[in-house]
Amino acid sequence: MHAPDDLPTPDDLPTPNDLPTTLRPLLEPQCYPGQVQRVDLVETHISWVLLAGDRAYKIKKPLKLPFLDFSTLALRKQMCADELRLNRRFAPDIYLDVLPIRDAPNGLQWGGSVGTVIEYAVQMRRFDEAGRLDRVCARGALTAAHISDLAQAVTGFHRSAAVATTDARFGTPAQVLAPALDNFRDLAQLMPDALVGQRLGALRRWTEAQHAALANLMQARHRAGRVRECHGDLHLANIVLIDGRVRLFDCLEFNEELRWIDVANEIAFTYVDLLDHGQGGLANWFVDEAFSRSGDYEAACLLPFYAVYRAMVRAKVAAIRAGQSRGSLDEALVCIDQAERLVAPQRPRLIITHGLAGCGKTFASNRLLQHDTQARTLRLRSDVERRRLFGLQRDQHSGAAINAGIYNADAHQRTYTHLQDTARALLRAGWSVIVDAAFLRRAERDAFHALADALGADFAILAPQADRAELRQRISARQASGVDASEATLDVLDRQLQWIEPLSDDERALQLPDTPIPA
């Protein structure tokens, strides 16, 4: 468990201290059921964690801080119960129980009914710490497939998370702005250098201007149920690989304001953590996968604001820790650098794909997304957005025939209009956009080129090539696998060959280099 986001002053952050005398018998293996050979103690600023055999036991420290209150046994019991309840939303097999620690005649014991309760602990099933995503990332083993699994886990959790009532203060524009401004006030005290002050002033002005521009959207999302009881502490160290699958754990149980947030704020948390780990391409892949699964593209308009907020929180926590240890402020300065990069104006780019079914449009656009180290590109896939537009799930096949159902002429036009409208909103919000669709007709390509020109965005075409035999082989393999969003069949390919209007010379001048698909 890491220190939470809103640590106001150096004195507020407790220093580590040893397990109290009354609990030290718990360091002996005989206090635990089963064949426990040794007990290890792991300490955070707010908890002691005892590792014994295949179990872990987390005990809250008796603390009272601005952001939490563990000062009484009753409060610690309640916080243990809250931790169990909240984490069981996504990890019921890890979070097992809340156990009393009793001072029994024969010594301390877990549970039972004999003796006075002196403390409570959350009992958890242990997992291999090497599977934590921060450690996977540190050894260079974090992959796009892991990030896709993470996006699926996060968006699935958000769909089922409790929704804030319309009269709740959480996620309202005023409640969002206050902690953002507190960061700048606290950092100005922690980092009194004049040059740093100028940089913080510029970031504060940007934050205030963005908040003013986005306040109506924040309020609308609050009314629409986008503020939910989220994880609240979703950095890589609180995500783990178990049996090859991504799992969330260790959510923030002790502060409602940090947990009841817009889902865009939570996505920004993980996004910034990936950036801080030097994984810009994977950060970009994460937000694209998350928005593609949720369809919540208006969240992209809020993401830079929340990302800067998260970067400034990290700067403040780093500055607090530096003050406690009389250490360097370099880590805080790195976080400020990150915030400045997030607000730096960039000329967006609109890229459309062009080509027959099976030519590799999605593969090529995957590569672009995963290699955008600036992490400011999103993709709109016609296959996914068409289904969403007509009320189908992302991977739900429609069963429609050629030129029928969601593929008739009217549906085709509605889909391209939807893609254009969504691309326009994302470009205006400062994102580059890839529109992954066939774009067989010159008029369709011209419409998107005109959109880019109207918004001052660069324009390019991604047009992978493959011969007919290879196209047919890929389509057949894709149909056999049954896992791709595309519903294109060999009959669709034959029809496309009749319809396609190849790129003209002036369009080929806008074409990006092809990305070969591995055999």
mmCIF file of N, CA and C in Angstrom, residues 1-2 40-44 49-58 94-95 124-139 141 235-243 247 249-250:
data_model
loop_
_atom_site.group_PDB
_atom_site.id
_atom_site.type_symbol
_atom_site.label_atom_id
_atom_site.label_comp_id
_atom_site.label_asym_id
_atom_site.label_seq_id
_atom_site.Cartn_x
_atom_site.Cartn_y
_atom_site.Cartn_z
ATOM 1 N N MET A 1 0.842 -1.187 0.000
ATOM 2 C CA MET A 1 0.000 0.000 0.000
ATOM 3 C C MET A 1 0.874 1.232 0.000
ATOM 4 N N HIS A 2 0.708 2.117 -0.927
ATOM 5 C CA HIS A 2 1.482 3.342 -0.989
ATOM 6 C C HIS A 2 0.733 4.458 -0.294
ATOM 7 N N ASP A 40 7.320 -13.042 8.017
ATOM 8 C CA ASP A 40 8.001 -11.825 7.590
ATOM 9 C C ASP A 40 7.085 -10.631 7.830
ATOM 10 N N LEU A 41 7.675 -9.529 8.256
ATOM 11 C CA LEU A 41 6.929 -8.296 8.488
ATOM 12 C C LEU A 41 7.243 -7.293 7.388
ATOM 13 N N VAL A 42 6.200 -6.788 6.720
ATOM 14 C CA VAL A 42 6.323 -5.717 5.733
ATOM 15 C C VAL A 42 5.576 -4.516 6.286
ATOM 16 N N GLU A 43 6.237 -3.353 6.273
ATOM 17 C CA GLU A 43 5.652 -2.175 6.886
ATOM 18 C C GLU A 43 5.441 -1.071 5.865
ATOM 19 N N THR A 44 4.273 -0.458 5.901
ATOM 20 C CA THR A 44 4.011 0.748 5.121
ATOM 21 C C THR A 44 3.788 1.894 6.103
ATOM 22 N N VAL A 49 2.035 -5.581 7.685
ATOM 23 C CA VAL A 49 1.571 -6.767 6.974
ATOM 24 C C VAL A 49 2.448 -7.938 7.382
ATOM 25 N N LEU A 50 1.830 -8.974 7.928
ATOM 26 C CA LEU A 50 2.528 -10.185 8.350
ATOM 27 C C LEU A 50 2.346 -11.247 7.274
ATOM 28 N N LEU A 51 3.451 -11.786 6.776
ATOM 29 C CA LEU A 51 3.435 -12.805 5.733
ATOM 30 C C LEU A 51 3.760 -14.142 6.378
ATOM 31 N N ALA A 52 2.791 -15.063 6.356
ATOM 32 C CA ALA A 52 2.941 -16.344 7.038
ATOM 33 C C ALA A 52 2.391 -17.449 6.157
ATOM 34 N N GLY A 53 3.267 -18.294 5.649
ATOM 35 C CA GLY A 53 2.823 -19.372 4.775
ATOM 36 C C GLY A 53 2.176 -18.821 3.528
ATOM 37 N N ASP A 54 0.972 -19.310 3.224
ATOM 38 C CA ASP A 54 0.279 -18.852 2.025
ATOM 39 C C ASP A 54 -0.740 -17.757 2.334
ATOM 40 N N ARG A 55 -0.604 -17.105 3.502
ATOM 41 C CA ARG A 55 -1.524 -16.050 3.906
ATOM 42 C C ARG A 55 -0.757 -14.769 4.251
ATOM 43 N N ALA A 56 -1.468 -13.648 4.128
ATOM 44 C CA ALA A 56 -0.960 -12.357 4.581
ATOM 45 C C ALA A 56 -2.023 -11.746 5.487
ATOM 46 N N TYR A 57 -1.568 -11.023 6.514
ATOM 47 C CA TYR A 57 -2.471 -10.426 7.490
ATOM 48 C C TYR A 57 -2.111 -8.945 7.619
ATOM 49 N N LYS A 58 -3.041 -8.070 7.228
ATOM 50 C CA LYS A 58 -2.771 -6.629 7.254
ATOM 51 C C LYS A 58 -3.446 -6.002 8.465
ATOM 52 N N ILE A 94 -8.638 -13.254 -3.243
ATOM 53 C CA ILE A 94 -7.458 -12.769 -2.530
ATOM 54 C C ILE A 94 -7.830 -12.268 -1.144
ATOM 55 N N TYR A 95 -8.937 -11.540 -1.050
ATOM 56 C CA TYR A 95 -9.377 -10.961 0.229
ATOM 57 C C TYR A 95 -10.346 -11.929 0.897
ATOM 58 N N MET A 124 -5.553 -12.232 3.856
ATOM 59 C CA MET A 124 -5.467 -12.292 2.401
ATOM 60 C C MET A 124 -4.717 -13.548 1.976
ATOM 61 N N ARG A 125 -5.014 -14.001 0.774
ATOM 62 C CA ARG A 125 -4.223 -15.063 0.166
ATOM 63 C C ARG A 125 -2.998 -14.428 -0.492
ATOM 64 N N ARG A 126 -1.837 -14.957 -0.225
ATOM 65 C CA ARG A 126 -0.599 -14.402 -0.792
ATOM 66 C C ARG A 126 -0.476 -14.760 -2.270
ATOM 67 N N PHE A 127 0.234 -13.903 -2.978
ATOM 68 C CA PHE A 127 0.569 -14.176 -4.378
ATOM 69 C C PHE A 127 2.030 -13.829 -4.583
ATOM 70 N N ASP A 128 2.561 -14.235 -5.705
ATOM 71 C CA ASP A 128 3.963 -13.989 -6.017
ATOM 72 C C ASP A 128 4.159 -12.504 -6.305
ATOM 73 N N GLU A 129 4.938 -11.821 -5.469
ATOM 74 C CA GLU A 129 5.158 -10.388 -5.628
ATOM 75 C C GLU A 129 5.852 -10.059 -6.948
ATOM 76 N N ALA A 130 6.534 -11.035 -7.523
ATOM 77 C CA ALA A 130 7.192 -10.800 -8.817
ATOM 78 C C ALA A 130 6.181 -10.523 -9.915
ATOM 79 N N GLY A 131 4.908 -10.884 -9.673
ATOM 80 C CA GLY A 131 3.864 -10.646 -10.657
ATOM 81 C C GLY A 131 3.255 -9.262 -10.605
ATOM 82 N N ARG A 132 3.629 -8.442 -9.612
ATOM 83 C CA ARG A 132 3.129 -7.075 -9.576
ATOM 84 C C ARG A 132 3.593 -6.336 -10.831
ATOM 85 N N LEU A 133 2.687 -5.543 -11.417
ATOM 86 C CA LEU A 133 3.012 -4.952 -12.713
ATOM 87 C C LEU A 133 4.157 -3.961 -12.654
ATOM 88 N N ASP A 134 4.385 -3.307 -11.512
ATOM 89 C CA ASP A 134 5.557 -2.437 -11.429
ATOM 90 C C ASP A 134 6.839 -3.247 -11.549
ATOM 91 N N ARG A 135 6.844 -4.462 -10.998
ATOM 92 C CA ARG A 135 8.030 -5.315 -11.089
ATOM 93 C C ARG A 135 8.145 -5.964 -12.471
ATOM 94 N N VAL A 136 7.004 -6.339 -13.026
ATOM 95 C CA VAL A 136 7.019 -6.860 -14.403
ATOM 96 C C VAL A 136 7.580 -5.794 -15.346
ATOM 97 N N CYS A 137 7.127 -4.552 -15.148
ATOM 98 C CA CYS A 137 7.605 -3.440 -15.979
ATOM 99 C C CYS A 137 9.093 -3.208 -15.782
ATOM 100 N N ALA A 138 9.564 -3.267 -14.530
ATOM 101 C CA ALA A 138 10.971 -2.992 -14.230
ATOM 102 C C ALA A 138 11.904 -3.985 -14.911
ATOM 103 N N ARG A 139 11.448 -5.221 -15.099
ATOM 104 C CA ARG A 139 12.306 -6.202 -15.768
ATOM 105 C C ARG A 139 12.045 -6.285 -17.268
ATOM 106 N N ALA A 141 9.253 -6.810 -18.964
ATOM 107 C CA ALA A 141 8.383 -7.892 -19.418
ATOM 108 C C ALA A 141 6.929 -7.466 -19.574
ATOM 109 N N HIS A 235 -2.265 2.330 -9.360
ATOM 110 C CA HIS A 235 -0.945 2.348 -9.984
ATOM 111 C C HIS A 235 -0.466 0.910 -10.172
ATOM 112 N N LEU A 236 0.661 0.739 -10.861
ATOM 113 C CA LEU A 236 1.093 -0.603 -11.265
ATOM 114 C C LEU A 236 1.391 -1.510 -10.080
ATOM 115 N N ALA A 237 1.806 -0.945 -8.947
ATOM 116 C CA ALA A 237 2.116 -1.777 -7.784
ATOM 117 C C ALA A 237 0.873 -2.372 -7.144
ATOM 118 N N ASN A 238 -0.310 -1.893 -7.520
ATOM 119 C CA ASN A 238 -1.566 -2.440 -7.012
ATOM 120 C C ASN A 238 -2.306 -3.254 -8.074
ATOM 121 N N ILE A 239 -1.538 -3.764 -9.026
ATOM 122 C CA ILE A 239 -2.062 -4.629 -10.082
ATOM 123 C C ILE A 239 -1.091 -5.801 -10.198
ATOM 124 N N VAL A 240 -1.604 -7.014 -10.326
ATOM 125 C CA VAL A 240 -0.725 -8.183 -10.309
ATOM 126 C C VAL A 240 -1.160 -9.194 -11.365
ATOM 127 N N LEU A 241 -0.185 -9.918 -11.875
ATOM 128 C CA LEU A 241 -0.458 -11.052 -12.766
ATOM 129 C C LEU A 241 -0.581 -12.317 -11.925
ATOM 130 N N ILE A 242 -1.725 -12.972 -12.019
ATOM 131 C CA ILE A 242 -1.943 -14.255 -11.364
ATOM 132 C C ILE A 242 -2.422 -15.228 -12.426
ATOM 133 N N ASP A 243 -1.697 -16.319 -12.599
ATOM 134 C CA ASP A 243 -2.013 -17.301 -13.648
ATOM 135 C C ASP A 243 -2.116 -16.628 -15.017
ATOM 136 N N ARG A 247 -4.891 -8.741 -12.423
ATOM 137 C CA ARG A 247 -5.839 -8.626 -11.309
ATOM 138 C C ARG A 247 -5.580 -7.324 -10.567
ATOM 139 N N PHE A 249 -5.916 -5.108 -7.008
ATOM 140 C CA PHE A 249 -6.017 -5.350 -5.570
ATOM 141 C C PHE A 249 -5.669 -4.055 -4.827
ATOM 142 N N ASP A 250 -5.812 -4.075 -3.515
ATOM 143 C CA ASP A 250 -5.389 -2.997 -2.609
ATOM 144 C C ASP A 250 -5.956 -1.633 -2.995
#
